[in-house]
Amino acid sequence: MTSSRWNRRQSRVVALITHHKPAADLLMFYGRVLESQAVVYKTTKQAGWLNELTTGPEPAFDQVPVDVCLPLFQKFVRDVGASSTETLSSVSINLCKSKSVAKDILEAFLALRPVDELAVQLACPRDSVEFFARAFAQPVAEVVVGRVPGARTLSTSGRASGSQESDMAACPRCGWPPQLAMLQDSEETRGERKLLCSLCLTEWSFPRATCPACWSTDTDKLIHHSTDVWPHIRVEECQNCSSYLKAIDLREDGLAVPVVDEIASVELDLWADETGLRKLQRNLLGL
């Protein structure tokens, strides 16, 4: 299961590089990130501390032993940074030099606290610092959430516990916003819509005619945009709150891997940004 999950993502990266040249450089970098994430996932699955986590309806991210994970985090940062942009390479060097700050950053991210002040300590851009923390935490979160019974087969509106009507949808497992939507036929529903968490990649069912950002159900203001370049991906715009997210239609392309296709279809994000739309959640690469 471990290898097939990551092999499928990496194989999709290779296929999209071949067929979508404009996104080739982006996808090659993402492919290298996936290689390092696969190592983190496998190592975490085998970690002894995993058995010591308290099992409950919510993932125990605050119980992850940061001291134990720190060497793996710094190796991940070093490996990814060695083949990235000049900015990320610089951040990588600083994170590997300062063990204490690296620990504070990982600890803060897992506790869902901002890393702004820590980024200032490193004299590095906040987004770049957060990239490394999020990229490392993502496979760790997948493992931790996988320990929760039924975590991959949720059926819920996805509204965070105790949230107000105006709050955006949140992952029922970790509280992060959705990265994308997926459309797929199920035994009960044709064209069932699911949201995919931007951190732990949990899937959960969500109403088709509802904006996950503002919960509007005004169908006249829920607009879909598509293009011949990406026939299986559409931009779902809400004119009520000027937000959007991308929906991957797995009925149109059964070979699609949503988390990969979402990153590859960068021109859809560029178009949405030019039209003044706000993405509900930027992806791992900041797009």
Tab-separated table of C-alpha atoms in Angstrom:
chain	number	residue	atom	x	y	z
A	1	MET	CA	0.000	0.000	0.000
A	2	THR	CA	2.798	2.394	0.909
A	3	SER	CA	4.737	1.946	-2.319
A	4	SER	CA	1.663	1.835	-4.585
A	5	ARG	CA	0.347	5.109	-3.172
A	6	TRP	CA	3.556	6.994	-3.877
A	7	ASN	CA	4.340	5.156	-7.110
A	8	ARG	CA	0.973	6.188	-8.484
A	9	ARG	CA	1.614	9.838	-7.676
A	10	GLN	CA	5.104	9.752	-9.131
A	11	SER	CA	3.958	7.899	-12.254
A	12	ARG	CA	1.309	10.552	-12.812
A	13	VAL	CA	3.955	13.271	-12.522
A	14	VAL	CA	5.997	11.563	-15.264
A	15	ALA	CA	2.942	11.191	-17.514
A	16	LEU	CA	1.924	14.838	-17.122
A	17	ILE	CA	5.458	16.099	-17.763
A	18	THR	CA	5.297	14.356	-21.131
A	19	HIS	CA	1.903	15.733	-22.129
A	20	HIS	CA	1.927	19.183	-20.502
A	21	LYS	CA	5.223	20.873	-21.248
A	22	PRO	CA	4.334	24.270	-19.659
A	23	ALA	CA	4.199	22.594	-16.251
A	24	ALA	CA	7.286	20.391	-16.778
A	25	ASP	CA	9.698	22.268	-14.486
A	26	LEU	CA	7.092	22.537	-11.748
A	27	LEU	CA	6.262	18.860	-12.002
A	28	MET	CA	9.905	17.770	-12.000
A	29	PHE	CA	10.396	19.605	-8.726
A	30	TYR	CA	7.185	18.167	-7.297
A	31	GLY	CA	8.390	14.709	-8.328
A	32	ARG	CA	11.513	15.197	-6.214
A	33	VAL	CA	9.364	16.358	-3.294
A	34	LEU	CA	7.250	13.213	-3.654
A	35	GLU	CA	10.364	11.026	-3.517
A	36	SER	CA	11.373	12.590	-0.211
A	37	GLN	CA	7.806	12.484	1.118
A	38	ALA	CA	7.644	8.761	0.364
A	39	VAL	CA	10.689	8.223	2.583
A	40	VAL	CA	9.055	10.222	5.389
A	41	TYR	CA	5.827	8.237	5.014
A	42	LYS	CA	7.585	4.862	5.119
A	43	THR	CA	9.797	5.863	8.061
A	44	THR	CA	6.824	7.214	10.019
A	45	LYS	CA	4.787	4.044	9.377
A	46	GLN	CA	7.604	2.046	10.959
A	47	ALA	CA	8.249	4.425	13.872
A	48	GLY	CA	7.833	3.032	17.362
A	49	TRP	CA	6.348	6.262	18.690
A	50	LEU	CA	3.326	5.824	16.433
A	51	ASN	CA	1.953	3.129	18.735
A	52	GLU	CA	2.142	5.504	21.691
A	53	LEU	CA	-0.262	8.051	20.191
A	54	THR	CA	-3.670	8.284	21.784
A	55	THR	CA	-6.278	6.914	19.395
A	56	GLY	CA	-9.420	9.026	19.123
A	57	PRO	CA	-11.712	10.787	16.671
A	58	GLU	CA	-9.114	13.550	16.151
A	59	PRO	CA	-5.522	12.939	14.987
A	60	ALA	CA	-3.004	13.569	17.752
A	61	PHE	CA	-0.611	15.827	15.846
A	62	ASP	CA	0.382	17.558	19.068
A	63	GLN	CA	1.581	14.176	20.360
A	64	VAL	CA	4.062	13.673	17.521
A	65	PRO	CA	7.524	13.602	19.194
A	66	VAL	CA	9.272	16.501	17.493
A	67	ASP	CA	12.662	15.631	19.041
A	68	VAL	CA	12.496	12.162	17.520
A	69	CYS	CA	11.296	13.440	14.140
A	70	LEU	CA	13.788	16.313	13.920
A	71	PRO	CA	16.649	14.385	12.214
A	72	LEU	CA	14.182	13.089	9.605
A	73	PHE	CA	12.816	16.606	9.117
A	74	GLN	CA	16.273	18.086	8.601
A	75	LYS	CA	17.196	15.297	6.164
A	76	PHE	CA	13.997	15.994	4.256
A	77	VAL	CA	14.789	19.719	4.167
A	78	ARG	CA	18.339	19.043	3.003
A	79	ASP	CA	17.301	16.597	0.252
A	80	VAL	CA	14.512	18.780	-1.119
A	81	GLY	CA	16.521	21.976	-0.803
A	82	ALA	CA	19.407	20.519	-2.788
A	83	SER	CA	17.301	20.456	-5.965
A	84	SER	CA	15.034	23.471	-5.590
A	85	THR	CA	14.979	27.201	-6.278
A	86	GLU	CA	17.655	29.544	-4.979
A	87	THR	CA	15.291	30.867	-2.316
A	88	LEU	CA	14.297	27.423	-1.050
A	89	SER	CA	17.916	26.270	-1.125
A	90	SER	CA	18.854	29.205	1.090
A	91	VAL	CA	16.042	28.403	3.525
A	92	SER	CA	17.122	24.771	3.528
A	93	ILE	CA	20.683	25.703	4.500
A	94	ASN	CA	19.453	27.913	7.342
A	95	LEU	CA	17.086	25.238	8.657
A	96	CYS	CA	19.836	22.637	8.658
A	97	LYS	CA	22.219	24.991	10.467
A	98	SER	CA	19.811	25.924	13.245
A	99	LYS	CA	18.548	22.757	14.927
A	100	SER	CA	16.664	24.676	17.608
A	101	VAL	CA	14.781	26.863	15.128
A	102	ALA	CA	14.038	23.874	12.905
A	103	LYS	CA	12.542	22.124	15.919
A	104	ASP	CA	10.474	25.195	16.846
A	105	ILE	CA	9.164	25.478	13.282
A	106	LEU	CA	8.130	21.835	13.083
A	107	GLU	CA	6.564	21.984	16.535
A	108	ALA	CA	4.642	25.159	15.693
A	109	PHE	CA	3.357	23.801	12.409
A	110	LEU	CA	2.140	20.532	13.914
A	111	ALA	CA	0.371	22.545	16.615
A	112	LEU	CA	-1.219	24.733	13.902
A	113	ARG	CA	0.582	27.842	15.145
A	114	PRO	CA	1.961	30.497	12.737
A	115	VAL	CA	5.665	30.361	11.851
A	116	ASP	CA	6.025	34.073	11.043
A	117	GLU	CA	8.285	34.983	13.975
A	118	LEU	CA	10.460	31.924	13.419
A	119	ALA	CA	10.857	32.843	9.773
A	120	VAL	CA	12.069	36.261	10.886
A	121	GLN	CA	14.666	34.566	13.107
A	122	LEU	CA	15.963	32.727	10.054
A	123	ALA	CA	15.732	35.881	7.922
A	124	CYS	CA	13.772	33.821	5.406
A	125	PRO	CA	10.397	34.280	3.657
A	126	ARG	CA	7.521	32.872	5.709
A	127	ASP	CA	6.023	31.045	2.706
A	128	SER	CA	9.304	29.240	2.022
A	129	VAL	CA	9.694	28.195	5.657
A	130	GLU	CA	6.098	26.984	5.760
A	131	PHE	CA	6.632	25.021	2.537
A	132	PHE	CA	9.219	22.765	4.172
A	133	ALA	CA	7.115	22.285	7.302
A	134	ARG	CA	3.960	21.514	5.327
A	135	ALA	CA	5.712	19.244	2.810
A	136	PHE	CA	7.213	17.207	5.668
A	137	ALA	CA	4.061	17.194	7.801
A	138	GLN	CA	1.849	16.019	4.946
A	139	PRO	CA	3.040	12.368	4.854
A	140	VAL	CA	3.277	12.325	8.648
A	141	ALA	CA	-0.341	13.495	8.804
A	142	GLU	CA	-1.384	10.815	6.308
A	143	VAL	CA	0.091	8.153	8.577
A	144	VAL	CA	-1.403	9.544	11.784
A	145	VAL	CA	-4.858	10.002	10.263
A	146	GLY	CA	-4.675	6.497	8.805
A	147	ARG	CA	-4.724	5.157	12.359
A	148	VAL	CA	-8.188	6.631	12.952
A	149	PRO	CA	-10.932	4.101	12.052
A	150	GLY	CA	-12.869	5.156	8.969
A	151	ALA	CA	-10.622	8.138	8.292
A	152	ARG	CA	-10.606	7.549	4.526
A	153	THR	CA	-14.358	7.029	4.135
A	154	LEU	CA	-15.966	9.975	5.854
A	155	SER	CA	-19.413	11.178	4.900
A	156	THR	CA	-19.974	14.608	6.376
A	157	SER	CA	-20.530	18.209	5.394
A	158	GLY	CA	-17.038	18.925	6.646
A	159	ARG	CA	-17.970	21.896	8.819
A	160	ALA	CA	-15.476	22.167	11.642
A	161	SER	CA	-16.822	21.391	15.092
A	162	GLY	CA	-18.230	24.510	16.699
A	163	SER	CA	-17.792	26.611	13.552
A	164	GLN	CA	-20.099	29.439	12.592
A	165	GLU	CA	-22.209	29.591	9.440
A	166	SER	CA	-19.689	31.850	7.702
A	167	ASP	CA	-16.671	29.603	8.334
A	168	MET	CA	-15.239	27.690	5.409
A	169	ALA	CA	-15.374	23.917	5.202
A	170	ALA	CA	-12.653	22.119	7.133
A	171	CYS	CA	-11.277	18.601	7.154
A	172	PRO	CA	-13.198	16.591	9.759
A	173	ARG	CA	-9.950	14.932	10.815
A	174	CYS	CA	-7.338	17.674	11.065
A	175	GLY	CA	-9.208	20.948	10.571
A	176	TRP	CA	-7.301	22.081	7.475
A	177	PRO	CA	-9.193	23.563	4.506
A	178	PRO	CA	-9.819	21.481	1.388
A	179	GLN	CA	-7.283	21.564	-1.439
A	180	LEU	CA	-9.614	20.482	-4.209
A	181	ALA	CA	-12.866	18.771	-5.075
A	182	MET	CA	-13.321	15.419	-6.802
A	183	LEU	CA	-16.262	14.155	-8.825
A	184	GLN	CA	-16.812	10.428	-9.045
A	185	ASP	CA	-19.693	7.996	-9.354
A	186	SER	CA	-20.412	5.908	-6.272
A	187	GLU	CA	-22.852	3.105	-5.595
A	188	GLU	CA	-25.296	5.563	-4.060
A	189	THR	CA	-24.661	8.759	-6.046
A	190	ARG	CA	-23.803	9.670	-9.624
A	191	GLY	CA	-21.222	12.428	-9.703
A	192	GLU	CA	-20.618	12.416	-5.961
A	193	ARG	CA	-18.546	15.392	-4.864
A	194	LYS	CA	-15.777	14.905	-2.337
A	195	LEU	CA	-13.281	17.358	-0.922
A	196	LEU	CA	-9.628	16.473	-0.377
A	197	CYS	CA	-7.814	17.850	2.674
A	198	SER	CA	-4.811	20.056	1.920
A	199	LEU	CA	-2.769	18.529	4.760
A	200	CYS	CA	-3.663	14.933	5.588
A	201	LEU	CA	-5.366	14.171	2.229
A	202	THR	CA	-8.491	12.803	3.886
A	203	GLU	CA	-11.513	12.671	1.581
A	204	TRP	CA	-15.025	13.550	2.673
A	205	SER	CA	-18.371	13.941	0.931
A	206	PHE	CA	-19.659	17.454	0.322
A	207	PRO	CA	-22.843	18.804	-1.330
A	208	ARG	CA	-22.473	19.552	-5.039
A	209	ALA	CA	-24.298	22.893	-5.019
A	210	THR	CA	-22.574	24.448	-1.999
A	211	CYS	CA	-19.558	26.746	-1.797
A	212	PRO	CA	-17.012	25.302	0.656
A	213	ALA	CA	-15.725	28.809	1.431
A	214	CYS	CA	-18.938	30.643	2.363
A	215	TRP	CA	-21.578	27.865	2.245
A	216	SER	CA	-23.634	29.707	-0.360
A	217	THR	CA	-26.199	27.521	-2.115
A	218	ASP	CA	-27.199	30.149	-4.665
A	219	THR	CA	-26.747	28.131	-7.849
A	220	ASP	CA	-26.843	31.286	-9.977
A	221	LYS	CA	-23.574	32.371	-8.336
A	222	LEU	CA	-21.817	28.992	-8.388
A	223	ILE	CA	-20.080	29.020	-11.770
A	224	HIS	CA	-17.912	26.351	-13.404
A	225	HIS	CA	-15.127	27.147	-15.871
A	226	SER	CA	-13.370	24.589	-18.053
A	227	THR	CA	-10.816	24.431	-20.854
A	228	ASP	CA	-9.925	22.021	-23.657
A	229	VAL	CA	-6.378	21.748	-22.276
A	230	TRP	CA	-7.645	20.212	-19.024
A	231	PRO	CA	-11.047	18.703	-19.930
A	232	HIS	CA	-11.292	16.763	-16.666
A	233	ILE	CA	-10.556	19.778	-14.435
A	234	ARG	CA	-12.844	22.714	-13.827
A	235	VAL	CA	-12.558	25.881	-11.815
A	236	GLU	CA	-15.459	26.116	-9.377
A	237	GLU	CA	-16.098	29.808	-8.741
A	238	CYS	CA	-18.374	31.285	-6.115
A	239	GLN	CA	-19.459	34.774	-7.127
A	240	ASN	CA	-20.847	35.328	-3.650
A	241	CYS	CA	-17.401	35.341	-1.979
A	242	SER	CA	-15.079	35.492	-5.031
A	243	SER	CA	-13.349	32.250	-4.050
A	244	TYR	CA	-12.541	29.191	-6.115
A	245	LEU	CA	-11.112	25.720	-5.995
A	246	LYS	CA	-10.434	23.182	-8.716
A	247	ALA	CA	-12.523	20.054	-9.192
A	248	ILE	CA	-11.005	16.920	-10.716
A	249	ASP	CA	-13.610	14.858	-12.585
A	250	LEU	CA	-12.455	11.261	-12.276
A	251	ARG	CA	-15.268	10.176	-14.577
A	252	GLU	CA	-13.595	12.092	-17.399
A	253	ASP	CA	-10.081	10.834	-16.664
A	254	GLY	CA	-9.792	7.733	-14.532
A	255	LEU	CA	-5.997	7.963	-14.607
A	256	ALA	CA	-5.977	11.338	-12.871
A	257	VAL	CA	-4.336	11.594	-9.456
A	258	PRO	CA	-6.113	14.625	-7.975
A	259	VAL	CA	-3.288	15.985	-5.813
A	260	VAL	CA	-0.901	15.825	-8.794
A	261	ASP	CA	-3.315	17.082	-11.447
A	262	GLU	CA	-4.231	20.034	-9.233
A	263	ILE	CA	-0.609	21.176	-9.177
A	264	ALA	CA	-0.010	20.463	-12.869
A	265	SER	CA	-2.938	22.584	-14.049
A	266	VAL	CA	-1.189	25.787	-12.979
A	267	GLU	CA	-2.521	27.810	-15.919
A	268	LEU	CA	-6.014	27.530	-14.437
A	269	ASP	CA	-4.719	29.160	-11.255
A	270	LEU	CA	-3.031	31.915	-13.255
A	271	TRP	CA	-6.291	32.607	-15.089
A	272	ALA	CA	-8.291	32.648	-11.855
A	273	ASP	CA	-5.792	35.002	-10.234
A	274	GLU	CA	-5.975	37.380	-13.201
A	275	THR	CA	-9.749	37.499	-12.901
A	276	GLY	CA	-9.507	38.465	-9.230
A	277	LEU	CA	-10.549	35.168	-7.662
A	278	ARG	CA	-9.125	33.986	-4.343
A	279	LYS	CA	-8.111	30.360	-4.061
A	280	LEU	CA	-9.666	28.634	-1.084
A	281	GLN	CA	-6.312	27.025	-0.225
A	282	ARG	CA	-3.001	27.326	-2.060
A	283	ASN	CA	-1.414	23.990	-2.849
A	284	LEU	CA	1.851	22.656	-1.508
A	285	LEU	CA	3.892	24.601	-4.073
A	286	GLY	CA	2.161	27.862	-3.197
A	287	LEU	CA	-0.058	28.065	-6.283
